Amino acid sequence: KQWYQRRVRGNMIFPFVLALFGTTLSAVLDPTLTEWRLIEKNEERVLFPLRDYILEVKAFRPDVYDTNPPYSQLFKTDKPTTMMMMLHAGGWGPSSKVGRLVWNTIKYDRGYDIAVEECNVRYKAYNSFPAGGEKEQIWAWNFFDDRFELRCNGEMQYEQNFDDGEVSAYKPGLPAKCRALGDADVDRIIFKHMAGEYIRGRPKNGIGGGEEESTDAPDPIIDPVDPVDPDPVDPDPVDPDPVDPEEPDVNPTCNCWTRECGFCSKLACTVKHDLVNSEAGITVTSALKWKKLNSIMLFDENGNALGNFQWNLKSIHLTGCISCQTPPAMRQLKRGDTTAWNFSLKDGVLQLKVDGEVLYENKLKGKCAETYSEVKRFSFYDSTCEGTFNLTDEMEAGEMMNSDCGGTCPQE
């Protein structure tokens, strides 16, 4: 009898626990989960219809961390930098598990940052250091019919097409398991090693209809006062960029994410350039791909990072302000073809051009315009020696931004 009374009282005081952890309930999101909820244990089970909601995780980077730990530590999933989710469809048993996702609050030197067991043979690298190194991070997992995306503070860190799973004799079942993950009706999640983090569900457009929605984070590092229209503008053609009387020097796109550059923290690895007042902008020649992003890091006069401008054949991003699909004209370009891209921010108008033709344009507003009006320097993140940029008379290159990138890009 006493046991029964305690159980009744417990049910009266904690009704939401039943909504979250009951195994016989229908997989409908607990309404309270649209607000931040603390994960209190190292393993918690939550009913979460992943096709109808974007899963957001508020995580906190540890104050002390090692970006180059021994291999024995690199793969541990219970270390302070690591988070894990087990995705289930229809039940909590082993046979209902359809996905195992592991990701980290930091970027490792070896690129062992994220792994999706059903799609990847080994860990994959982020596009940049999460949240620019900030301690508090907002991660957003967004699942579509053909792919999923992972963003941190609005910036794309990883994306996977379910039809592009890797193949390996060491991991039987790939790539079919990746496609099966995309087809699964995930309705519950087991969170592991995430005590102290927060989760919530953000509704997509057309709940239950599976319509795609922009995956901008709700709380980016740069919070625009007047949100920028994410839809690309189809501008009238403009005249080609003005040509300087003298041909600019052509230097490799030196990667600033190295120990020599202090992982993009040294002024010697930046180019001084008043981008907001420049007609010429920045011209980069590179081969564009579907997955890998081209990244230009933007800094103020003192070398404080303001954000990244990133683009590939699928999407365009400006940290905290813009995240959208590329316009049709860009998607028609052939993957792998070397192209000269011109990026400019003249008077707060972001433009991306090829051969003088504006392929994308967006007028920054509010906090976005204010923040990026401070751009006085730039560098290249996760770039290669094969890419180049035009060093014009308007620019002043740091000592590491030379023809051989301070020795990291040997000349033939």
mmCIF file with all atom_site columns, C-alpha atoms in Angstrom, residues 67 78 81 119 137 149 167 169 192 212 246 286 293 305 318 359 368:
data_model
loop_
_atom_site.group_PDB
_atom_site.id
_atom_site.type_symbol
_atom_site.label_atom_id
_atom_site.label_alt_id
_atom_site.label_comp_id
_atom_site.label_asym_id
_atom_site.label_entity_id
_atom_site.label_seq_id
_atom_site.pdbx_PDB_ins_code
_atom_site.Cartn_x
_atom_site.Cartn_y
_atom_site.Cartn_z
_atom_site.occupancy
_atom_site.B_iso_or_equiv
_atom_site.pdbx_formal_charge
_atom_site.auth_seq_id
_atom_site.auth_comp_id
_atom_site.auth_asym_id
_atom_site.auth_atom_id
_atom_site.pdbx_PDB_model_num
ATOM 1  C CA . THR A 1 67  ? 42.641 19.671 -29.801 1.00 0.00 ? 67  THR A CA 1
ATOM 2  C CA . ASP A 1 78  ? 32.399 10.019 -22.545 1.00 0.00 ? 78  ASP A CA 1
ATOM 3  C CA . THR A 1 81  ? 33.859 17.572 -25.362 1.00 0.00 ? 81  THR A CA 1
ATOM 4  C CA . CYS A 1 119 ? 26.882 6.715  -43.010 1.00 0.00 ? 119 CYS A CA 1
ATOM 5  C CA . GLN A 1 137 ? 26.915 26.796 -28.395 1.00 0.00 ? 137 GLN A CA 1
ATOM 6  C CA . GLU A 1 149 ? 22.313 19.137 -41.645 1.00 0.00 ? 149 GLU A CA 1
ATOM 7  C CA . VAL A 1 167 ? 31.481 1.869  -48.426 1.00 0.00 ? 167 VAL A CA 1
ATOM 8  C CA . ALA A 1 169 ? 34.563 -3.958 -45.879 1.00 0.00 ? 169 ALA A CA 1
ATOM 9  C CA . LYS A 1 192 ? 24.217 9.807  -23.683 1.00 0.00 ? 192 LYS A CA 1
ATOM 10 C CA . GLU A 1 212 ? 11.796 21.836 -45.422 1.00 0.00 ? 212 GLU A CA 1
ATOM 11 C CA . GLU A 1 246 ? 48.396 46.815 -62.928 1.00 0.00 ? 246 GLU A CA 1
ATOM 12 C CA . SER A 1 286 ? 38.986 27.676 -56.604 1.00 0.00 ? 286 SER A CA 1
ATOM 13 C CA . LEU A 1 293 ? 32.629 24.830 -48.293 1.00 0.00 ? 293 LEU A CA 1
ATOM 14 C CA . ALA A 1 305 ? 36.898 37.214 -35.705 1.00 0.00 ? 305 ALA A CA 1
ATOM 15 C CA . LEU A 1 318 ? 27.363 34.372 -43.494 1.00 0.00 ? 318 LEU A CA 1
ATOM 16 C CA . LEU A 1 359 ? 24.920 35.433 -58.937 1.00 0.00 ? 359 LEU A CA 1
ATOM 17 C CA . CYS A 1 368 ? 24.284 42.228 -39.263 1.00 0.00 ? 368 CYS A CA 1
#
